[in-house]
PDB file of C-alpha atoms in Angstrom:
ATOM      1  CA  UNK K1325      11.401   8.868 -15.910  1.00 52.00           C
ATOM      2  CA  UNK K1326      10.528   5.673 -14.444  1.00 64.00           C
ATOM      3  CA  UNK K1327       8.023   4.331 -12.094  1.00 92.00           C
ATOM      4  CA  UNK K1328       5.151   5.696 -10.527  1.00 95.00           C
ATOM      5  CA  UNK K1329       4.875   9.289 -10.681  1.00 96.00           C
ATOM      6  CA  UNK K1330       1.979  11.535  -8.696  1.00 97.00           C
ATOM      7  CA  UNK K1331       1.325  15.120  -8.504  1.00 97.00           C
ATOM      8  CA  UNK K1332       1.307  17.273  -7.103  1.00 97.00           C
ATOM      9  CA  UNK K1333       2.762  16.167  -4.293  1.00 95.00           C
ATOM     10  CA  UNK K1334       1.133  18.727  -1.501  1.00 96.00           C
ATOM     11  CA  UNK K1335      -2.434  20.031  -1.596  1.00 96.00           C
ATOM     12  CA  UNK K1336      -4.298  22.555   0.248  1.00 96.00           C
ATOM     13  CA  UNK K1337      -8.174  22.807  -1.056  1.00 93.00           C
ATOM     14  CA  UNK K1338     -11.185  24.405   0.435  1.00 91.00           C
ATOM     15  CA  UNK K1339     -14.118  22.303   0.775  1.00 90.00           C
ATOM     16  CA  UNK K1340     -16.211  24.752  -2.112  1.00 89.00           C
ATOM     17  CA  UNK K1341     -13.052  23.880  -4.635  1.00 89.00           C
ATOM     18  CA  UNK K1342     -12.204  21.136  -7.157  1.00 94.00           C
ATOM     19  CA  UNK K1343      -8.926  19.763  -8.004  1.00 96.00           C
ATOM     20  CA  UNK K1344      -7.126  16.676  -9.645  1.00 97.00           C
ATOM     21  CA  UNK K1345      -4.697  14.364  -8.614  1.00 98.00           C
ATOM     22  CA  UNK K1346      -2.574  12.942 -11.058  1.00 98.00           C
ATOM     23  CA  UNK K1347      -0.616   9.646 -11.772  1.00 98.00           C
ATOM     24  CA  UNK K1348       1.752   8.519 -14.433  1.00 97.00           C
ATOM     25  CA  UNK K1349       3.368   5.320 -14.244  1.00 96.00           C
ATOM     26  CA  UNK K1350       5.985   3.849 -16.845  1.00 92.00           C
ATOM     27  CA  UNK K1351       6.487   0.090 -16.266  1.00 93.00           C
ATOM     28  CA  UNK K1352       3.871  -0.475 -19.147  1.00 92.00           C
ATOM     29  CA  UNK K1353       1.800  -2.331 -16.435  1.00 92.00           C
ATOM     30  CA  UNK K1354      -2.291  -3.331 -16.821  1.00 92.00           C
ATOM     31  CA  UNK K1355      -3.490  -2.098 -13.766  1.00 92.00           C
ATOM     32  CA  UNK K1356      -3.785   1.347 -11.627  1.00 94.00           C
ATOM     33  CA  UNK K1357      -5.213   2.023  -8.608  1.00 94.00           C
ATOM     34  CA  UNK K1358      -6.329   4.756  -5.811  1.00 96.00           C
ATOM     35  CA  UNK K1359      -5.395   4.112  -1.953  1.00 95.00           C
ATOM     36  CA  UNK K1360      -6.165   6.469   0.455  1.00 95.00           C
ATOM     37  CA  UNK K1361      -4.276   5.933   3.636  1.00 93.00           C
ATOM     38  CA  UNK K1362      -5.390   8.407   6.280  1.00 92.00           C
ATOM     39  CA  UNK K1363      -3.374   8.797   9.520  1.00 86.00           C
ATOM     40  CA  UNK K1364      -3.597   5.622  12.376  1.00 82.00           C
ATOM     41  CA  UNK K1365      -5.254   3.832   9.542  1.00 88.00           C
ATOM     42  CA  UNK K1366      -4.673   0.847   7.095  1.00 91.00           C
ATOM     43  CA  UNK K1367      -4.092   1.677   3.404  1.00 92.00           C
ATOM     44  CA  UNK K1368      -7.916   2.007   1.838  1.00 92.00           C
ATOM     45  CA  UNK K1369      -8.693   0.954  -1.875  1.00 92.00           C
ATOM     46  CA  UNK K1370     -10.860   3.154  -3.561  1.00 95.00           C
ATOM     47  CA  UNK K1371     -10.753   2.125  -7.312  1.00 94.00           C
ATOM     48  CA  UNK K1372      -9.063   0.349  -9.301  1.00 93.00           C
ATOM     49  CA  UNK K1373      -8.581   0.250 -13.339  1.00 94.00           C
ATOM     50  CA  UNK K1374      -7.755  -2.484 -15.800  1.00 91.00           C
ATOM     51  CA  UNK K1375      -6.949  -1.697 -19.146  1.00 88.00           C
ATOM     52  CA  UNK K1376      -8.912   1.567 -18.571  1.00 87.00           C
ATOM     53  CA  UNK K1377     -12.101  -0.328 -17.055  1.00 89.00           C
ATOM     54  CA  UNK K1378     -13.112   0.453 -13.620  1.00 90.00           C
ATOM     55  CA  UNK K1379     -13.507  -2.338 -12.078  1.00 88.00           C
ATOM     56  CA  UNK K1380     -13.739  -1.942  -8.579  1.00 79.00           C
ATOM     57  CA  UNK K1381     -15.585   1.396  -6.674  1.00 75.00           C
ATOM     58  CA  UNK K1382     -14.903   0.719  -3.146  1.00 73.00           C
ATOM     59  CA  UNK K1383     -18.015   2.730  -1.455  1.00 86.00           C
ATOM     60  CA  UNK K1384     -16.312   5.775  -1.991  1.00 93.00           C
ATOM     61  CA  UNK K1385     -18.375   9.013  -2.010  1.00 93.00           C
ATOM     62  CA  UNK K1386     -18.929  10.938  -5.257  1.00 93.00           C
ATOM     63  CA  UNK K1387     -17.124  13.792  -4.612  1.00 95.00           C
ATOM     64  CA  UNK K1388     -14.296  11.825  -5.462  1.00 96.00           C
ATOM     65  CA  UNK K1389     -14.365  10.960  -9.047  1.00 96.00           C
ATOM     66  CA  UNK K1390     -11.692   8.540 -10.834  1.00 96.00           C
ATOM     67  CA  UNK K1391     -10.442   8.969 -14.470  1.00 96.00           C
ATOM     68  CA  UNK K1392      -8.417   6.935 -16.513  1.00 95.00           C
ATOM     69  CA  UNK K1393      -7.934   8.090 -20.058  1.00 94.00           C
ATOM     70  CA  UNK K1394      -5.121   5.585 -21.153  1.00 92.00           C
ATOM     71  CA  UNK K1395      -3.123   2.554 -20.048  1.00 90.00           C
ATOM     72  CA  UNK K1396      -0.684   5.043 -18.151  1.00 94.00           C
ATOM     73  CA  UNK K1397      -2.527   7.577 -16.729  1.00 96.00           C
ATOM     74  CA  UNK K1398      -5.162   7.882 -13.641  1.00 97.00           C
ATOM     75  CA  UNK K1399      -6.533  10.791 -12.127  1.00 98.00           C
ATOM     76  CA  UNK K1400      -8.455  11.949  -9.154  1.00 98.00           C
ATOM     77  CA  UNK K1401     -11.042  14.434  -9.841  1.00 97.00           C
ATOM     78  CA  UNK K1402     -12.167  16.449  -6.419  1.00 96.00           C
ATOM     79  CA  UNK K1403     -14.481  18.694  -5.174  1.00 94.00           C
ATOM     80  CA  UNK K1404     -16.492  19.632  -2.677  1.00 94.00           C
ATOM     81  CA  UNK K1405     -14.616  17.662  -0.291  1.00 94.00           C
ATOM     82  CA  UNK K1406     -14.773  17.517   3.809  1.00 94.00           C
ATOM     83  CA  UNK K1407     -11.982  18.109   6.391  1.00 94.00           C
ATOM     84  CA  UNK K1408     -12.277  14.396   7.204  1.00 94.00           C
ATOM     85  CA  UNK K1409     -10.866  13.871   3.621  1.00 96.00           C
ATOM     86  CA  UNK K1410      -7.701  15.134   4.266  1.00 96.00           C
ATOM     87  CA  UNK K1411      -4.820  12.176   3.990  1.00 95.00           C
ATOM     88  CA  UNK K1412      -2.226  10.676   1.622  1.00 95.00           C
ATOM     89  CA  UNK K1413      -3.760   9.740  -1.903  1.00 97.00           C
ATOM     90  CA  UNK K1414      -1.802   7.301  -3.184  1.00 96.00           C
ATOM     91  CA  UNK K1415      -1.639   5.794  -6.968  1.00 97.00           C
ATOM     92  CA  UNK K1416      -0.095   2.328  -7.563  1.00 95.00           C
ATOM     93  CA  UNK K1417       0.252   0.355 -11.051  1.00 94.00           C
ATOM     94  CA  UNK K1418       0.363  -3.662 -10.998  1.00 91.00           C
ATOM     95  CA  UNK K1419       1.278  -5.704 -14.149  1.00 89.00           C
ATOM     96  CA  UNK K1420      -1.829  -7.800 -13.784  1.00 84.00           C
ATOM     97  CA  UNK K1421      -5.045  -7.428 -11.967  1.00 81.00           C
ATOM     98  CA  UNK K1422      -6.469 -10.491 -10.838  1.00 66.00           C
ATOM     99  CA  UNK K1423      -3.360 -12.199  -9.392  1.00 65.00           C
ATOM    100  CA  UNK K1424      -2.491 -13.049  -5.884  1.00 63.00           C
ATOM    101  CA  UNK K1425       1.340 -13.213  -6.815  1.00 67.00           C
ATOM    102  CA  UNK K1426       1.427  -9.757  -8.427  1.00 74.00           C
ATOM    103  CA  UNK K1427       2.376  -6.964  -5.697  1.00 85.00           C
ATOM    104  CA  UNK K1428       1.374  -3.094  -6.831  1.00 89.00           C
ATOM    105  CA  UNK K1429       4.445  -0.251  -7.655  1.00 92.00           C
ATOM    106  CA  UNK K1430       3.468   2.874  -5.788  1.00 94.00           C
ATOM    107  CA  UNK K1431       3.822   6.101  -6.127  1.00 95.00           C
ATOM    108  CA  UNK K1432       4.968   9.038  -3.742  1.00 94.00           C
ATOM    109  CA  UNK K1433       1.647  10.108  -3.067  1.00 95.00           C
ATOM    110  CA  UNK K1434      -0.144  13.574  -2.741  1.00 97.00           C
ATOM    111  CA  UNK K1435      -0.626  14.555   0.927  1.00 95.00           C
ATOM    112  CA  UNK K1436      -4.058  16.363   0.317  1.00 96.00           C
ATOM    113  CA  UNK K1437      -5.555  18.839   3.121  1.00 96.00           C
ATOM    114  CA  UNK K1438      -8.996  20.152   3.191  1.00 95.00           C
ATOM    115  CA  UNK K1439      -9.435  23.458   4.820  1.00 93.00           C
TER     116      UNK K1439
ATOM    117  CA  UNK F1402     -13.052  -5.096  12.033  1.00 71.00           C
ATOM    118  CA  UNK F1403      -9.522  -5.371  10.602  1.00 82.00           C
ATOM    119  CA  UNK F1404      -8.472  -8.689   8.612  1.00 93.00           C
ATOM    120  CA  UNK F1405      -4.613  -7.476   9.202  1.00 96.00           C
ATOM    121  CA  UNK F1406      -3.504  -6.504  12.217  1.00 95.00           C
ATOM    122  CA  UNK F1407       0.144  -5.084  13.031  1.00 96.00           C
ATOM    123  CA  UNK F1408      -0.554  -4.770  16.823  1.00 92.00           C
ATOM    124  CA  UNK F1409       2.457  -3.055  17.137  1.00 95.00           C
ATOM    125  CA  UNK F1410       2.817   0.627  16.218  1.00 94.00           C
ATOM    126  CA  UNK F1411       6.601   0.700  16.603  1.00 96.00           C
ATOM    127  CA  UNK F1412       9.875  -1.172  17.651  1.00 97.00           C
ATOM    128  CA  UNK F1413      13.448  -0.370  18.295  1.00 98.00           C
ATOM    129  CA  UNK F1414      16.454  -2.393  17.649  1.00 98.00           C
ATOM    130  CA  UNK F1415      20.162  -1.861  17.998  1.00 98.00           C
ATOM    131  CA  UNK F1416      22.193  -1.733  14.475  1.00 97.00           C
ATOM    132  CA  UNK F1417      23.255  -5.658  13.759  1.00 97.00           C
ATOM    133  CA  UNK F1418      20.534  -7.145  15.802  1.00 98.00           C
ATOM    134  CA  UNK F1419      17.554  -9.278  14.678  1.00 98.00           C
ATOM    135  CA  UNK F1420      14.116  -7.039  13.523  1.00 98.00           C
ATOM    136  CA  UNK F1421      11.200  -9.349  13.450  1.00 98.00           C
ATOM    137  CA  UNK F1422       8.194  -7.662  12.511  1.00 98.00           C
ATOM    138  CA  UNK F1423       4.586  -9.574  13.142  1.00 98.00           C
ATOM    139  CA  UNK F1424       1.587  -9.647  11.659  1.00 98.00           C
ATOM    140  CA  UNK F1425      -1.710 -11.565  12.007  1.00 97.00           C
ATOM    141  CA  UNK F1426      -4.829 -11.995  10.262  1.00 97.00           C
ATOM    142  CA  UNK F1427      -8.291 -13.341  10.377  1.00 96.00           C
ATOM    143  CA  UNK F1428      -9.046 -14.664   6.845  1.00 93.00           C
ATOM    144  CA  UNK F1429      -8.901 -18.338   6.037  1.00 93.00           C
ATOM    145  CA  UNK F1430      -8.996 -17.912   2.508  1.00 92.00           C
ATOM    146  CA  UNK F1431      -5.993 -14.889   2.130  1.00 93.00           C
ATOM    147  CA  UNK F1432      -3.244 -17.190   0.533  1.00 91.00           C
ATOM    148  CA  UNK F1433      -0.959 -14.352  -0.828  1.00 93.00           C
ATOM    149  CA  UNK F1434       1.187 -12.276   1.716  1.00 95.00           C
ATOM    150  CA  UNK F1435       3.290  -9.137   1.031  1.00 94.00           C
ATOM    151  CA  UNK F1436       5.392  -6.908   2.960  1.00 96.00           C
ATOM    152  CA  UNK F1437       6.622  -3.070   2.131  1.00 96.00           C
ATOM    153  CA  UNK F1438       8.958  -1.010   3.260  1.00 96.00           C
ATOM    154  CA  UNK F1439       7.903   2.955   3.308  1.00 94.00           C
ATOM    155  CA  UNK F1440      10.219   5.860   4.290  1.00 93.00           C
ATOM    156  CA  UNK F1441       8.630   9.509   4.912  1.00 88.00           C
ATOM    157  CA  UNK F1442       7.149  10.892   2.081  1.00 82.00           C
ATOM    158  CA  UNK F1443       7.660   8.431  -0.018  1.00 87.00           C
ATOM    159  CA  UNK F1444       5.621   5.563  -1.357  1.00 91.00           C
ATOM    160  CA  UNK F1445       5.423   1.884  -0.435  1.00 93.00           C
ATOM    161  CA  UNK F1446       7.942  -0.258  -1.700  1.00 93.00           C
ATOM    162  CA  UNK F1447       7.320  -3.645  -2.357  1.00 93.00           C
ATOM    163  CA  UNK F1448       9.815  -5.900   0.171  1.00 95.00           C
ATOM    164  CA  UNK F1449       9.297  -9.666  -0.554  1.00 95.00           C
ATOM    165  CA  UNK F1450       6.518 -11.844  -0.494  1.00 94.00           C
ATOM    166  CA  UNK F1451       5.111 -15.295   0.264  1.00 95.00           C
ATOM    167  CA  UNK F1452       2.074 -17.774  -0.821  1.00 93.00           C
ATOM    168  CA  UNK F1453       0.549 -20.344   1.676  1.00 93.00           C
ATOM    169  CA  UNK F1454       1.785 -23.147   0.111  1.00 93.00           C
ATOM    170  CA  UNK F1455       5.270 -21.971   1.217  1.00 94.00           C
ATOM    171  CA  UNK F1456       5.957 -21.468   4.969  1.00 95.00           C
ATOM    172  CA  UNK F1457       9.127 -19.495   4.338  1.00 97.00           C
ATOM    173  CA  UNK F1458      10.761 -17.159   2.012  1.00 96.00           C
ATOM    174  CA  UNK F1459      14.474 -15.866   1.735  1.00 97.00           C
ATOM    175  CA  UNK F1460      15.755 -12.424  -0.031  1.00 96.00           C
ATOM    176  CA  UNK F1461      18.976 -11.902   1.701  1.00 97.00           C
ATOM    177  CA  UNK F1462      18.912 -10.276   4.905  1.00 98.00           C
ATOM    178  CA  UNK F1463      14.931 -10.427   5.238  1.00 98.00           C
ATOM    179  CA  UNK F1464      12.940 -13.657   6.199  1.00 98.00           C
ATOM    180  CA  UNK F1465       9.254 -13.671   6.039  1.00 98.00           C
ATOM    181  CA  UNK F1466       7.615 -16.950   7.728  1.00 98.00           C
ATOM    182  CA  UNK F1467       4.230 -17.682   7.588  1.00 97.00           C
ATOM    183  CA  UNK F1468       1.918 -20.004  10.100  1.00 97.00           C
ATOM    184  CA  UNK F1469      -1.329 -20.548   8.903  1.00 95.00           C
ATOM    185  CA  UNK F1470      -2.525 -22.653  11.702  1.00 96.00           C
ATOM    186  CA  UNK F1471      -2.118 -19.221  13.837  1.00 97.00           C
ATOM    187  CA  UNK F1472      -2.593 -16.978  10.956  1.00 97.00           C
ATOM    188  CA  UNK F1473       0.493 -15.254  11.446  1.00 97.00           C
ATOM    189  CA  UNK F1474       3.418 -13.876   9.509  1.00 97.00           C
ATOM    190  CA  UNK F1475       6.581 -12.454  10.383  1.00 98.00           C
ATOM    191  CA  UNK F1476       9.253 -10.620   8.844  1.00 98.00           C
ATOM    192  CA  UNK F1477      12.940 -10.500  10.060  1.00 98.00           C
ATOM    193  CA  UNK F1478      15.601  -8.460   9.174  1.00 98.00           C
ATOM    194  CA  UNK F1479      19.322  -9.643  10.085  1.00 97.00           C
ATOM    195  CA  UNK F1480      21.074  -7.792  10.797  1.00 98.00           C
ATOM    196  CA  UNK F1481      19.359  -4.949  10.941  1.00 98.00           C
ATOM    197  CA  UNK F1482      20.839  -1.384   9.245  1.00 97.00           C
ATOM    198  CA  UNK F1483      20.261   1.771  10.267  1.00 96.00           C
ATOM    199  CA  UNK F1484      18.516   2.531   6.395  1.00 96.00           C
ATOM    200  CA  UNK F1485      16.175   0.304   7.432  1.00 97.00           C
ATOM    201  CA  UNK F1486      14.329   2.966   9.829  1.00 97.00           C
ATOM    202  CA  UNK F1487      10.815   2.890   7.506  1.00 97.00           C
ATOM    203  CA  UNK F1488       7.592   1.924   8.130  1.00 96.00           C
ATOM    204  CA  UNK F1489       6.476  -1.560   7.382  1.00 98.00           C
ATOM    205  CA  UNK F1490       3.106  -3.099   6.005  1.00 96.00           C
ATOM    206  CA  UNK F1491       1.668  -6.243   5.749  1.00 96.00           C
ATOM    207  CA  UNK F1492      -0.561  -7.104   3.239  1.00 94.00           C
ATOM    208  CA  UNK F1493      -2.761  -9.798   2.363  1.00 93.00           C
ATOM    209  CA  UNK F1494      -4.623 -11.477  -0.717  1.00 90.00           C
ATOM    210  CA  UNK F1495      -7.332 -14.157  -1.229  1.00 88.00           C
ATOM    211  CA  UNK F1496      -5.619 -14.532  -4.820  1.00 82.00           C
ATOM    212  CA  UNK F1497      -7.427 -10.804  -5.803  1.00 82.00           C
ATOM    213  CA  UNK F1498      -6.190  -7.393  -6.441  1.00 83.00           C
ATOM    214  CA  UNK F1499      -7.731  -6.736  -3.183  1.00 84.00           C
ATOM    215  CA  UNK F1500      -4.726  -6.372  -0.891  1.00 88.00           C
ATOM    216  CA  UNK F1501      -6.005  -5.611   2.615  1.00 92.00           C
ATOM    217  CA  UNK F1502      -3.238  -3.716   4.325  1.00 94.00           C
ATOM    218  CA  UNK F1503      -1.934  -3.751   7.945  1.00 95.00           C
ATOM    219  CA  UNK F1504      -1.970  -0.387  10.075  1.00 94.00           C
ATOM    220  CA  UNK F1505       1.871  -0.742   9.870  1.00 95.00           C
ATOM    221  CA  UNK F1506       4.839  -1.063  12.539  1.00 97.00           C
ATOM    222  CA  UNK F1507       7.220   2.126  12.643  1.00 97.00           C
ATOM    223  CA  UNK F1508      11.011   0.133  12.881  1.00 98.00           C
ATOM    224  CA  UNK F1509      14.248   2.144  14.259  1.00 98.00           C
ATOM    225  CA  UNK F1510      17.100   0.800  14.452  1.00 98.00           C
ATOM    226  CA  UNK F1511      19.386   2.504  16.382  1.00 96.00           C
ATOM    227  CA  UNK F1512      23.153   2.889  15.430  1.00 91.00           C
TER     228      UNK F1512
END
């Protein structure tokens, strides 16, 4: 399998449960990050990893917690979450991290709603 | 207050016709452009790019120009395909990771 790969790709979650989002990506690249784009809106970056170092934790509330365990693997640890939460999570992978000429591989995204 | 704006939500253009797609921003210091392409429920994919020392840059049928006097960038598509119905986002660097992303402009092209 090749690129960017999130599941699941749908998710229903009440705001008392927790879940994870999951990414994959297989172009042996540097860099992952977390974009939330909700609806009407510009894409948002929430974190962002380089060689498995946060380096970036855009504001975002701690009910959304990032992991990245390896190189090739991020994850988005949930719970507790608000309706207002609800939008596409996506996960993108970039070779290098602090270049202006290096554009980010995404992946299909998880359409999350929080009921 | 957004640094990218794509003031407009969505265009339609017949099938072999131009596309130009616009996009305008407020930072001075953003020197690294992008534009992707995004179907439903899939991901952004990455279209073509251009830096501010270029004002123009060529990947067969799509264009994107840049003015930095106005602080505006463009993308055109000629001629325009029907498989090119998708979303489209603008995105813009100061030389960082930190892409800020346009609100996006929904393209049909009719057939």
């Amino acid at each position: 399998e090749t690129g960017v790969t999130q599941t699941p790709r749908h998710l229903v979650m009440g705001m008392t449960n927790k879940k994870s989002l999951k990414c994959e990506q297989h172009l042996g690249h540097n860099a992952m990050y977390w974009y939330k784009q909700s609806a009407k809106k510009p894409l948002e970056l929430m974190f962002v990893y380089s060689l498995e170092e946060r380096v970036e934790n855009n504001s975002v509330p701690s009910r959304f917690s990032p992991e990245c365990p390896n190189s090739s693997h991020l994850f988005l640890h949930l719970h507790t979450l608000q309706p207002e939460d609800s939008a596409l999570y996506l996960c993108a992978s970039s070779q290098d991290l602090y270049s202006g000429g290096t554009e980010a591989f995404f992946g299909q995204g998880t359409r999350l709603t929080v009921v | 207050d957004q640094q990218v704006k794509q003031n407009s939500p969505s265009l339609s253009v017949q099938e072999g016709r131009i596309s130009i797609l616009n996009c305008d921003y407020t930072n001075s210091m953003f020197d690294y452009f992008l534009w992707y392409k995004k179907y439903p429920a899939e991901g952004p994919t990455f279209l073509i790019s251009i830096s501010s020392i270029k004002d123009k840059n060529e990947d067969g049928r799509f264009t994107v120009f840049l003015n930095k006097s106005a602080k505006h960038l463009s993308l055109h598509i000629v001629p325009s395909q029907p498989g090119d119905s998708a979303v489209y986002f603008c995105a813009a660097s100061d030389g960082t990771y930190k892409y800020i992303f346009g609100t996006g402009t929904r393209l049909k092209v009719l057939a």
